[in-house]
Coordinates of C-alpha atoms in Angstrom, one line a residue:
Chain A
M171 CA -10.1 -8.4 -26.4
R172 CA -9.4 -5.1 -28.1
P173 CA -6.2 -3.1 -27.7
V174 CA -6.3 -0.5 -24.9
Y175 CA -4.3 2.8 -25.0
V176 CA -3.5 5.2 -22.2
V177 CA -3.8 8.6 -23.8
S178 CA -3.5 11.1 -21.1
G179 CA -3.1 11.7 -17.3
G180 CA -3.1 14.2 -14.5
V181 CA -2.1 14.3 -10.9
S182 CA -2.8 16.9 -8.1
K183 CA 0.2 18.0 -6.1
F184 CA 0.3 15.4 -3.2
T185 CA 0.4 17.2 0.1
K186 CA -0.4 16.6 3.8
A187 CA -3.7 18.5 3.7
R188 CA -5.8 20.1 1.0
H189 CA -8.1 22.1 3.2
D190 CA -8.5 24.7 0.4
K191 CA -10.7 22.3 -1.6
T192 CA -13.1 19.4 -1.1
F193 CA -12.2 16.1 -2.7
Q194 CA -14.3 16.6 -5.8
A195 CA -12.4 19.8 -6.6
V196 CA -9.1 18.1 -6.1
V197 CA -10.2 15.3 -8.5
K198 CA -11.2 18.0 -11.0
E199 CA -7.6 19.4 -10.9
A200 CA -6.2 16.0 -12.0
F201 CA -9.0 15.4 -14.5
E202 CA -8.8 18.8 -16.1
Y203 CA -5.0 18.5 -16.4
A204 CA -5.5 15.2 -18.3
V205 CA -8.1 16.7 -20.6
A206 CA -6.0 19.8 -21.2
D207 CA -3.0 17.7 -22.1
L208 CA -5.1 16.2 -24.9
N209 CA -5.6 19.7 -26.1
I210 CA -9.4 19.2 -26.0
D211 CA -11.8 21.6 -24.4
T212 CA -13.4 20.2 -21.2
T213 CA -17.0 20.6 -22.4
K214 CA -16.1 18.9 -25.7
F215 CA -14.4 16.1 -23.8
L216 CA -17.5 15.5 -21.7
E217 CA -19.3 14.7 -25.0
L218 CA -16.6 12.3 -26.1
V219 CA -16.0 10.2 -23.0
D220 CA -18.2 7.1 -22.5
G221 CA -18.0 6.7 -18.8
S222 CA -15.7 6.4 -15.8
V223 CA -14.3 4.4 -12.9
A224 CA -14.0 6.0 -9.4
S225 CA -11.0 4.8 -7.3
Y226 CA -11.0 5.5 -3.5
F227 CA -10.3 3.3 -0.5
S228 CA -11.9 4.7 2.6
D229 CA -15.4 5.8 3.5
H230 CA -14.5 6.7 7.1
F231 CA -11.6 9.1 6.4
Q232 CA -14.2 11.6 5.2
R233 CA -17.2 10.1 7.0
Q234 CA -18.9 10.3 3.6
L235 CA -20.4 7.3 1.7
M236 CA -20.8 7.5 -2.1
S237 CA -18.0 9.9 -2.6
G238 CA -17.6 8.4 -6.1
I239 CA -20.8 9.8 -7.4
M240 CA -20.0 13.2 -5.8
A241 CA -16.8 13.3 -7.9
Q242 CA -18.8 12.1 -11.0
D243 CA -21.3 14.9 -10.8
Y244 CA -18.8 17.6 -9.9
L245 CA -16.8 16.6 -13.1
G246 CA -20.0 16.8 -15.2
L247 CA -19.9 13.1 -16.1
C248 CA -23.5 12.3 -15.1
P249 CA -25.5 10.4 -16.4
K250 CA -22.7 8.4 -18.0
P251 CA -21.9 4.9 -16.5
S252 CA -19.5 4.6 -13.6
H253 CA -18.7 2.4 -10.7
R254 CA -16.5 2.6 -7.6
V255 CA -13.6 0.2 -7.1
E256 CA -12.1 -0.5 -3.7
G257 CA -9.3 -2.9 -2.8
G258 CA -7.2 -1.3 0.0
G259 CA -3.8 0.1 -1.2
A260 CA -4.3 -1.6 -4.6
T261 CA -7.5 0.4 -5.3
G262 CA -5.8 2.5 -7.9
G263 CA -4.2 -0.4 -9.7
L264 CA -7.5 -2.3 -9.7
A265 CA -9.4 0.8 -11.0
F266 CA -6.9 1.2 -13.8
Q267 CA -7.5 -2.4 -14.8
E268 CA -11.3 -1.9 -14.5
G269 CA -10.9 0.9 -17.0
W270 CA -8.9 -1.4 -19.2
K271 CA -11.7 -4.0 -19.0
S272 CA -14.3 -1.4 -20.0
I273 CA -12.3 -0.6 -23.2
A274 CA -11.0 -4.1 -23.9
S275 CA -14.5 -5.6 -23.7
G276 CA -15.9 -3.1 -26.1
H277 CA -18.2 -1.6 -23.5
M278 CA -16.6 1.9 -23.8
D279 CA -14.3 3.6 -26.3
V280 CA -13.1 6.4 -24.0
C281 CA -13.0 5.9 -20.3
A282 CA -11.8 8.3 -17.5
V283 CA -10.4 6.6 -14.4
Y284 CA -10.1 9.0 -11.5
G285 CA -8.9 8.4 -8.0
F286 CA -8.5 10.3 -4.7
E287 CA -8.1 10.1 -1.0
T288 CA -8.6 12.7 1.7
M289 CA -6.6 11.5 4.7
S290 CA -6.2 14.9 6.4
H291 CA -9.7 14.9 7.9
V292 CA -8.4 12.9 10.9
E293 CA -5.3 13.1 13.0
T294 CA -2.4 10.9 12.1
W295 CA -2.9 8.2 14.8
K296 CA -6.7 8.0 14.1
G297 CA -5.7 7.7 10.5
N298 CA -3.5 4.8 11.4
E299 CA -6.4 3.3 13.3
F300 CA -8.7 3.6 10.2
I301 CA -6.1 1.9 8.0
A302 CA -5.6 -0.9 10.6
L303 CA -9.3 -1.6 10.4
A304 CA -8.2 -3.2 7.1
S305 CA -7.1 -6.1 9.2
D306 CA -9.3 -8.8 10.8
V307 CA -11.3 -6.9 13.5
S308 CA -11.9 -10.2 15.4
F309 CA -8.3 -11.5 15.6
D310 CA -5.8 -8.9 14.4
F311 CA -6.9 -5.3 15.0
P312 CA -7.6 -5.7 18.7
V313 CA -4.1 -7.2 19.4
G314 CA -2.6 -3.8 18.4
G315 CA -3.6 -3.0 14.9
F316 CA -0.9 -1.0 13.2
Y317 CA 0.1 -1.5 9.6
S318 CA 3.7 -0.4 10.1
G319 CA 3.9 -3.1 12.8
Y320 CA 2.5 -5.7 10.3
Y321 CA 5.1 -4.8 7.7
A322 CA 7.8 -4.8 10.3
M323 CA 7.0 -8.4 11.2
M324 CA 7.1 -9.3 7.5
V325 CA 10.5 -7.8 7.0
V326 CA 11.9 -9.3 10.2
R327 CA 11.1 -12.6 8.6
H328 CA 12.7 -11.5 5.3
M329 CA 15.8 -10.6 7.3
Q330 CA 15.7 -14.0 9.1
E331 CA 15.3 -16.0 5.8
F332 CA 17.6 -14.1 3.5
G333 CA 19.9 -11.9 5.6
T334 CA 18.4 -8.7 4.4
T335 CA 19.7 -5.7 6.3
V336 CA 18.3 -2.3 7.5
E337 CA 21.1 -0.6 5.5
Q338 CA 19.8 -2.2 2.3
M339 CA 16.3 -0.9 3.2
A340 CA 17.7 2.5 3.8
H341 CA 19.2 2.6 0.3
V342 CA 15.6 2.4 -1.0
S343 CA 14.6 5.4 1.1
V344 CA 17.6 7.5 -0.1
K345 CA 16.9 6.6 -3.7
N346 CA 13.2 7.3 -3.7
H347 CA 13.4 10.6 -1.7
R348 CA 16.3 11.7 -3.9
N349 CA 14.4 10.9 -7.1
A350 CA 11.4 12.9 -5.8
Y351 CA 13.7 15.9 -5.5
H352 CA 13.0 16.4 -9.2
N353 CA 9.3 15.6 -9.0
P354 CA 7.2 18.7 -8.3
Y355 CA 4.1 16.5 -7.5
A356 CA 5.9 14.7 -4.6
Q357 CA 5.1 15.5 -1.0
K358 CA 8.7 14.8 0.3
R359 CA 11.6 16.0 -1.8
Q360 CA 14.7 15.3 0.3
K361 CA 18.4 14.5 0.0
L362 CA 19.1 12.0 2.7
T363 CA 21.9 9.7 3.8
I364 CA 21.7 6.1 5.0
E365 CA 22.5 7.5 8.5
D366 CA 19.5 9.9 8.3
V367 CA 17.2 7.0 7.6
R368 CA 18.6 4.9 10.4
N369 CA 18.7 7.7 12.9
S370 CA 15.2 8.8 12.2
T371 CA 12.5 8.0 14.8
M372 CA 11.9 4.3 15.3
V373 CA 8.2 3.5 14.4
A374 CA 8.0 -0.3 14.4
W375 CA 11.3 -2.1 14.8
P376 CA 13.3 -2.2 12.5
L377 CA 11.3 0.4 10.4
T378 CA 12.0 4.1 11.0
R379 CA 9.9 7.0 10.0
L380 CA 12.0 7.3 6.8
D381 CA 11.3 3.7 5.8
I382 CA 7.5 4.4 5.7
C383 CA 5.3 6.4 3.4
V384 CA 3.2 9.3 4.6
M385 CA -0.5 10.0 4.5
S386 CA -1.6 12.4 1.8
D387 CA -4.4 14.3 0.2
G388 CA -4.4 13.9 -3.5
A389 CA -6.0 12.9 -6.7
A390 CA -5.0 11.4 -10.1
A391 CA -6.7 10.6 -13.4
V392 CA -6.0 8.7 -16.5
I393 CA -7.9 8.5 -19.8
L394 CA -8.0 5.2 -21.6
A395 CA -9.2 4.6 -25.1
S396 CA -9.7 2.0 -27.8
E397 CA -8.5 2.4 -31.4
E398 CA -11.9 4.0 -32.1
G399 CA -11.6 6.1 -29.1
V400 CA -8.2 7.4 -30.0
K401 CA -9.5 8.4 -33.4
R402 CA -12.4 10.2 -31.8
L403 CA -10.0 12.1 -29.5
E404 CA -7.5 12.8 -32.3
K405 CA -10.3 14.3 -34.4
A406 CA -11.3 16.7 -31.5
A407 CA -7.7 17.5 -30.6
G408 CA -6.7 18.1 -34.2
R409 CA -3.5 16.2 -33.8
T410 CA -2.1 12.7 -33.6
L411 CA -1.8 11.3 -30.0
P412 CA 1.2 9.2 -28.9
K413 CA -0.1 5.7 -28.5
I414 CA 0.9 4.0 -25.2
K415 CA -0.5 0.5 -25.1
V416 CA -1.5 -1.6 -22.1
T417 CA 0.1 -4.9 -23.1
G418 CA -0.1 -6.9 -19.8
I419 CA -2.6 -7.2 -17.0
G420 CA -2.2 -9.4 -13.9
R421 CA -3.8 -9.7 -10.4
G422 CA -3.4 -11.8 -7.3
T423 CA -4.7 -12.2 -3.8
D424 CA -3.7 -13.5 -0.4
A425 CA -5.3 -14.1 2.9
M426 CA -6.2 -11.1 5.0
R427 CA -4.6 -12.5 8.1
M428 CA -0.9 -12.8 7.8
S429 CA -1.1 -15.7 10.2
D430 CA -3.0 -17.6 7.6
R431 CA -0.4 -17.4 4.8
P432 CA 0.8 -20.8 3.7
H433 CA 4.3 -22.2 3.6
K434 CA 4.6 -24.0 0.3
K435 CA 6.5 -23.9 -3.0
V436 CA 7.3 -20.8 -5.1
P437 CA 5.3 -20.3 -8.3
L438 CA 8.1 -19.9 -10.8
L439 CA 8.8 -17.4 -13.4
S440 CA 10.4 -18.6 -16.6
F441 CA 14.0 -17.9 -15.6
E442 CA 13.7 -19.7 -12.2
K443 CA 14.1 -23.4 -11.3
E444 CA 12.5 -25.3 -8.5
S445 CA 16.1 -26.1 -7.3
D446 CA 16.7 -22.4 -6.7
Y447 CA 14.3 -22.6 -3.7
K448 CA 14.9 -26.0 -2.2
N449 CA 14.7 -24.9 1.4
L450 CA 12.3 -22.0 1.0
K451 CA 8.8 -22.2 2.4
Y452 CA 6.6 -19.8 0.4
P453 CA 5.2 -17.2 0.8
G454 CA 5.1 -17.3 4.6
I455 CA 5.1 -13.7 5.7
H456 CA 8.3 -12.8 4.0
S457 CA 6.9 -12.6 0.5
F458 CA 3.8 -11.5 -1.3
R459 CA 2.3 -14.4 -3.2
A460 CA -0.4 -12.0 -4.7
G461 CA 2.4 -10.0 -6.3
R462 CA 4.0 -13.1 -7.8
S463 CA 0.7 -14.3 -9.1
A464 CA 0.0 -10.9 -10.7
A465 CA 3.5 -10.8 -12.2
I466 CA 3.2 -14.3 -13.8
Q467 CA -0.1 -13.3 -15.5
A468 CA 1.1 -9.9 -16.7
Y469 CA 4.4 -11.2 -18.0
K470 CA 2.6 -14.0 -19.9
H471 CA 0.2 -11.5 -21.3
A472 CA 3.0 -9.1 -22.4
G473 CA 5.4 -11.9 -23.5
I474 CA 8.1 -10.8 -20.9
K475 CA 10.7 -13.5 -20.1
N476 CA 13.5 -11.5 -18.3
P477 CA 11.8 -8.6 -16.6
I478 CA 14.9 -6.6 -15.4
A479 CA 16.4 -6.7 -18.9
E480 CA 13.2 -6.0 -20.8
L481 CA 11.6 -3.4 -18.6
D482 CA 12.9 0.2 -18.9
F483 CA 11.5 1.1 -15.5
V484 CA 9.1 0.0 -12.7
E485 CA 6.8 2.1 -10.6
L486 CA 6.0 -0.2 -7.6
H487 CA 4.1 0.1 -4.4
D488 CA 6.8 1.1 -1.8
A489 CA 4.6 1.9 1.2
Y490 CA 7.7 0.6 3.1
T491 CA 11.3 0.4 2.0
S492 CA 11.1 -3.3 2.9
S493 CA 8.1 -3.9 0.6
E494 CA 10.1 -2.4 -2.3
I495 CA 12.8 -5.1 -1.7
Q496 CA 10.2 -7.8 -1.2
T497 CA 8.5 -6.7 -4.4
Y498 CA 11.7 -6.8 -6.5
E499 CA 11.6 -10.6 -5.8
D500 CA 7.9 -11.1 -6.5
L501 CA 8.3 -9.3 -9.8
G502 CA 11.3 -11.4 -10.7
L503 CA 13.7 -8.4 -11.0
C504 CA 15.9 -10.9 -9.0
R505 CA 15.5 -14.3 -7.4
Y506 CA 13.9 -14.6 -4.0
G507 CA 16.5 -13.7 -1.4
Q508 CA 18.4 -11.4 -3.6
G509 CA 16.2 -8.3 -3.1
G510 CA 18.5 -6.7 -0.5
E511 CA 21.6 -7.1 -2.8
L512 CA 19.6 -5.6 -5.7
A513 CA 18.6 -2.6 -3.6
V514 CA 22.2 -1.6 -3.0
S515 CA 23.6 -2.7 -6.4
G516 CA 22.7 0.5 -8.3
K517 CA 20.7 -1.4 -10.9
T518 CA 17.4 0.2 -9.7
F519 CA 18.7 3.7 -9.4
M520 CA 18.3 6.6 -12.0
P521 CA 21.2 7.3 -14.3
G522 CA 22.5 10.9 -13.9
V523 CA 21.2 11.5 -10.4
D524 CA 23.8 11.9 -7.6
Y525 CA 22.6 9.9 -4.6
G526 CA 25.8 10.5 -2.5
L527 CA 26.2 6.7 -2.4
K528 CA 28.9 4.4 -3.7
L529 CA 27.0 2.1 -6.1
K530 CA 28.8 -0.8 -7.8
E531 CA 26.7 -1.2 -10.9
K532 CA 25.1 1.0 -13.5
P533 CA 21.3 1.5 -13.6
I534 CA 19.5 -1.1 -15.7
C535 CA 15.9 -0.8 -14.6
P536 CA 15.1 2.3 -12.4
V537 CA 12.6 1.5 -9.8
N538 CA 10.3 4.3 -8.6
P539 CA 11.9 7.0 -10.7
S540 CA 9.1 9.3 -9.6
G541 CA 10.0 8.8 -5.9
G542 CA 7.3 6.2 -5.3
L543 CA 4.9 6.3 -2.3
I544 CA 7.7 6.9 0.2
A545 CA 8.4 10.3 -1.3
C546 CA 5.4 11.2 -3.3
G547 CA 2.9 10.3 -0.6
H548 CA 0.1 7.7 -0.6
P549 CA -3.4 9.2 -1.0
V550 CA -4.6 5.6 -1.4
G551 CA -7.2 5.7 -4.2
A552 CA -5.0 8.1 -6.2
T553 CA -1.7 6.2 -5.7
G554 CA -2.0 3.4 -8.3
L555 CA -3.3 6.0 -10.9
M556 CA -0.4 8.3 -10.1
Q557 CA 1.9 5.5 -11.0
A558 CA 0.0 5.1 -14.3
V559 CA 0.3 8.8 -15.1
F560 CA 4.1 8.9 -14.3
A561 CA 4.6 5.8 -16.4
L562 CA 2.6 7.3 -19.3
W563 CA 4.8 10.4 -19.2
Q564 CA 8.0 8.3 -19.1
L565 CA 6.8 6.4 -22.2
Q566 CA 5.6 9.6 -24.0
N567 CA 9.0 11.1 -23.2
T568 CA 7.2 14.1 -21.6
I569 CA 8.5 14.0 -18.0
G570 CA 10.5 17.2 -18.7
K571 CA 7.4 19.0 -19.8
H572 CA 5.2 17.8 -16.9
F573 CA 7.8 18.0 -14.1
K574 CA 9.4 21.2 -15.5
D575 CA 12.7 19.3 -15.0
P576 CA 14.0 16.6 -17.4
A577 CA 16.2 14.8 -14.7
L578 CA 13.8 11.9 -14.2
Q579 CA 13.1 11.2 -17.9
I580 CA 14.5 7.7 -18.7
K581 CA 15.9 7.9 -22.2
N582 CA 14.1 5.8 -24.9
A583 CA 11.8 4.3 -22.3
K584 CA 9.7 1.8 -24.3
K585 CA 8.3 -0.6 -21.7
G586 CA 7.3 0.1 -18.1
L587 CA 5.6 -1.8 -15.3
I588 CA 3.2 -0.4 -12.7
H589 CA 2.5 -2.4 -9.5
S590 CA -0.3 -1.6 -6.9
H591 CA -0.5 -3.4 -3.6
A592 CA -3.0 -3.7 -0.8
G593 CA -2.4 -4.2 2.9
T594 CA 0.2 -7.0 3.7
G595 CA -0.2 -8.2 0.1
T596 CA -3.9 -9.1 0.0
Y597 CA -4.6 -7.6 -3.5
V598 CA -1.8 -6.9 -5.9
T599 CA -2.0 -5.7 -9.5
V600 CA 0.6 -5.6 -12.2
S601 CA 0.1 -3.7 -15.5
I602 CA 2.6 -3.4 -18.4
L603 CA 2.6 -0.3 -20.6
E604 CA 4.5 0.0 -23.9
A605 CA 5.3 2.9 -26.2
Chain B
M55 CA 18.1 4.9 21.0
S56 CA 18.7 8.5 22.2
K57 CA 15.5 10.5 22.7
K58 CA 15.2 13.6 20.6
I59 CA 13.8 16.7 22.3
S60 CA 10.8 18.0 20.4
D61 CA 10.9 21.6 19.2
R62 CA 7.2 21.9 18.4
V63 CA 3.9 22.2 20.2
E64 CA 1.7 19.2 19.7
E65 CA -1.3 19.8 17.4
T66 CA -4.6 18.8 18.9
T67 CA -8.2 18.9 17.8
E68 CA -9.3 21.0 20.7
G69 CA -10.6 24.2 19.3
T70 CA -12.6 27.3 20.0
I71 CA -16.4 27.5 19.3
L72 CA -16.9 30.2 16.7
Y73 CA -20.2 31.7 15.9
N74 CA -19.4 34.1 13.1
V75 CA -16.6 35.0 10.7
P76 CA -15.7 38.2 8.8
F77 CA -17.2 38.6 5.3
P78 CA -15.7 40.8 2.5
K79 CA -17.7 43.7 1.1
N80 CA -16.6 42.7 -2.4
I81 CA -18.2 39.4 -3.5
E82 CA -15.6 38.9 -6.3
S83 CA -13.0 38.2 -3.6
L84 CA -14.8 35.3 -2.1
K85 CA -12.7 32.7 -3.9
E86 CA -9.8 34.0 -1.9
L87 CA -11.5 33.2 1.4
S88 CA -9.7 30.7 3.6
P89 CA -11.3 27.4 4.1
I90 CA -13.6 27.0 7.1
I91 CA -12.6 23.9 9.0
I92 CA -14.9 22.5 11.7
K93 CA -14.8 19.5 14.0
Q94 CA -17.3 16.7 13.4
P95 CA -17.3 14.2 16.4
Y96 CA -18.1 10.6 15.6
A97 CA -18.4 7.7 18.1
I98 CA -20.2 4.4 17.8
D99 CA -20.7 1.1 19.7
Y100 CA -20.7 -1.8 17.3
I101 CA -22.6 -5.0 18.1
H102 CA -19.9 -7.3 16.9
S103 CA -20.5 -11.0 16.8
Y104 CA -17.6 -13.5 16.7
G105 CA -20.1 -15.8 15.0
Q106 CA -18.7 -19.3 14.3
D107 CA -15.3 -18.2 15.8
S108 CA -16.9 -17.6 19.2
P109 CA -15.7 -20.9 20.8
W110 CA -12.1 -19.6 20.4
F111 CA -12.8 -16.7 22.7
A112 CA -14.7 -19.0 25.1
G113 CA -11.6 -21.2 25.1
L114 CA -9.4 -18.3 26.2
S115 CA -11.6 -17.5 29.1
N116 CA -11.1 -21.2 30.2
K117 CA -7.3 -21.1 29.6
K118 CA -7.5 -23.2 26.5
L119 CA -5.9 -22.3 23.2
L120 CA -8.0 -23.6 20.3
G121 CA -7.3 -24.0 16.7
T122 CA -9.2 -25.8 13.9
K123 CA -8.4 -28.8 11.8
C124 CA -9.8 -29.6 8.4
T125 CA -12.0 -32.8 8.4
A126 CA -10.9 -33.6 4.9
C127 CA -7.2 -32.6 4.3
G128 CA -6.1 -32.3 8.0
Y129 CA -4.7 -28.7 7.6
V130 CA -4.4 -27.1 11.1
F131 CA -5.2 -23.4 11.6
A132 CA -3.6 -21.8 14.6
T133 CA -5.9 -18.8 14.1
P134 CA -9.3 -20.5 13.7
K135 CA -11.0 -20.9 10.4
L136 CA -14.1 -23.1 10.2
S137 CA -13.8 -23.3 6.4
C138 CA -10.5 -24.8 5.1
M139 CA -8.6 -22.4 2.9
E140 CA -6.8 -25.3 1.4
C141 CA -9.6 -27.5 0.2
G142 CA -12.8 -25.7 1.0
K143 CA -14.2 -28.4 3.4
E144 CA -15.3 -27.9 7.0
C145 CA -13.0 -27.7 10.0
D146 CA -13.4 -29.1 13.5
W147 CA -12.1 -27.5 16.8
V148 CA -8.9 -28.9 18.2
E149 CA -6.8 -27.9 21.2
L150 CA -3.4 -26.3 20.4
P151 CA -0.2 -26.7 22.5
Q152 CA 0.3 -23.8 24.8
E153 CA 4.0 -23.5 23.9
G154 CA 5.3 -22.4 20.6
K155 CA 8.1 -20.4 18.9
V156 CA 8.4 -16.8 17.8
H157 CA 8.1 -16.8 14.0
S158 CA 8.4 -13.1 13.7
F159 CA 7.9 -10.0 15.9
T160 CA 8.1 -6.2 16.0
V161 CA 8.2 -3.5 18.7
C162 CA 5.6 -0.8 18.0
Y163 CA 6.7 2.6 19.2
F164 CA 3.6 4.1 17.7
G165 CA 0.2 2.7 16.8
A166 CA -3.4 3.2 16.1
E167 CA -4.9 5.8 18.4
A168 CA -6.6 3.1 20.4
F169 CA -3.2 1.5 21.3
L170 CA -1.0 4.6 21.4
H171 CA -1.1 4.7 25.2
E172 CA 0.3 1.1 25.3
T173 CA 3.4 1.8 23.3
P174 CA 6.0 0.5 23.2
F175 CA 4.4 -2.9 22.8
I176 CA 5.6 -6.1 21.1
L177 CA 3.6 -7.9 18.5
G178 CA 4.6 -11.5 17.6
L179 CA 3.5 -14.2 15.3
I180 CA 3.7 -17.6 17.0
E181 CA 4.3 -21.0 15.3
F182 CA 3.1 -24.2 16.9
E183 CA 4.2 -27.8 16.5
G184 CA 1.6 -29.6 14.4
A185 CA -0.1 -26.4 13.1
N186 CA 0.2 -25.1 9.6
T187 CA -0.6 -21.5 10.3
L188 CA 0.4 -18.8 12.9
L189 CA -1.2 -16.8 15.6
L190 CA -0.8 -13.0 16.1
T191 CA -0.3 -12.1 19.7
R192 CA 1.4 -9.7 22.2
L193 CA 4.8 -10.8 23.5
V194 CA 5.2 -9.7 27.1
G195 CA 8.2 -10.0 29.4
L196 CA 10.8 -8.9 26.9
D197 CA 12.7 -5.5 27.0
P198 CA 11.7 -3.6 23.8
Q199 CA 15.2 -2.0 23.8
E200 CA 16.7 -5.5 23.4
A201 CA 14.9 -6.2 20.1
S202 CA 17.0 -8.3 17.8
L203 CA 16.7 -11.2 15.3
K204 CA 17.7 -13.5 18.2
W205 CA 14.1 -13.3 19.3
V206 CA 13.1 -15.2 16.2
G207 CA 12.8 -18.9 17.1
M208 CA 12.5 -18.1 20.9
K209 CA 10.4 -20.6 22.8
V210 CA 7.4 -18.9 24.3
K211 CA 4.3 -20.0 26.3
A212 CA 0.8 -18.8 26.6
K213 CA -0.6 -16.9 29.5
F214 CA -4.2 -16.0 30.0
R215 CA -5.9 -13.0 31.6
R216 CA -7.9 -14.0 34.7
K217 CA -10.6 -11.5 33.9
S218 CA -11.5 -12.2 30.3
Q219 CA -12.3 -9.3 28.0
F220 CA -13.4 -11.6 25.1
K221 CA -10.7 -10.2 22.9
P222 CA -7.8 -11.9 21.3
T223 CA -5.6 -10.2 23.9
D224 CA -7.1 -12.6 26.5
V225 CA -4.0 -14.7 25.6
Y226 CA -0.5 -13.4 25.4
F227 CA 2.9 -15.1 25.2
I228 CA 6.0 -14.9 27.5
P229 CA 9.4 -16.5 27.2
A230 CA 9.1 -20.2 28.1

């Protein structure tokens, strides 16, 4: 397989409703930002790009089938090859990896991956119903389909198994909202306290409104290239482009129905021993086996042995504060059962940001420096690509330029991980990016 | 939990029928026009078949809780699957015990639009002796305000609706 580089990216401002534009025009904002950042004229870029991947989750939020081709034609990419990717909340991560495949396989030298979701076209509770249709409509949805309820049951079991607390979860909310204070693309930029999170409206016990991400309208785009493709773009741009390489790719799956999840042994990462988990039945509903599977593959691919020490940052799928904690463990940032402690340790916070919290340890590996889904919003098809764009900017050392605020730039960031996750952990992707 | 008093009027999708809008004399200013937002109603009746899982629903209407068991490896599914997830072989129908334990639960204070009028309601995942997987159900007869981890492990028993709706809610669980 050929090396694949991420050369550019763009994100629309995530917001509750973009009634000012149709989805194609919002995609164009992200796409044009990425092209402009290469310093290449749009018309010229349309000659240089070989094809695209379209990333969007839902057809019924817009009541529009084939939205992908409508974005493709609006961008001026016809008749070049393209296809739509869909895998629930992991749609963006899957699309990123499909773009990677197109380049790695030699099928394309320059590939644009664009993603979007337009969730404002229905009222919030109808939107929750649409999302809950991503659960078995024979056995699960009719019982009271509600994703926040599903994740609540998962974290209740995590609390039961490992002693995780709601205060530990609230730390994630404070961290991510506070990080987003410096991210102009984020939907919610707030300074919160642990009490704010706990006193917020209860949605599904024990998750409050501030433990849960919000629905958004938004788009994101990344441009991937081979060695040949980078040369082609550099010639047009008249400058050398910083090379950020995709060094690891992993994916995993698990059963749609949470009730079907097995209770077996933990697939181990290199620093774990079977004896660490003598009494643990895995994954049950407390952990995401798909995330562990994705991490094992991506770390093997990228040669990572000790993730928390080797990664400079992680952008992970925190649709819920609880799933950030559960994902720490799947990704091996700590052992299973230690996610709650890691969340309050300070290790996953940003250096130089005042959270108003007493944190025992110094940051080692900031998680969701951008603010994550909790604060940025979660326009599903755009989300995984938003993570790729923010990771790219970290590794290019250009956060200050793009955010107009350098606070969230991690110094000397060389290696980052992006993690995309679909409903209750059904599809999960992990990709490693290196400067 | 203390109830907060709302300080905003609820947004609804009830609107006014509008047959015309103002239009500027100057065509160059059209890009400044506010977006026109309309309502598009959408309703549909699906003809949904439970297919090979149909006997499970027939079981509920006859006060029987069914599961499936793999003919090859013996794995028992408390939510039926006719193809074994473990070994890929075929499963047979078996009867499950009507008592189990709460594996996990939540109280939903909000929900999908279809269930919003039923809030707060309690969702639970039930584990059964001899079964390898769980069953998602409603827990009834518990005070939502009393939610605590103490509910995990609680013994519960199945109750069935007298008038079947042929939905998974034809069975629900109450404290045993």
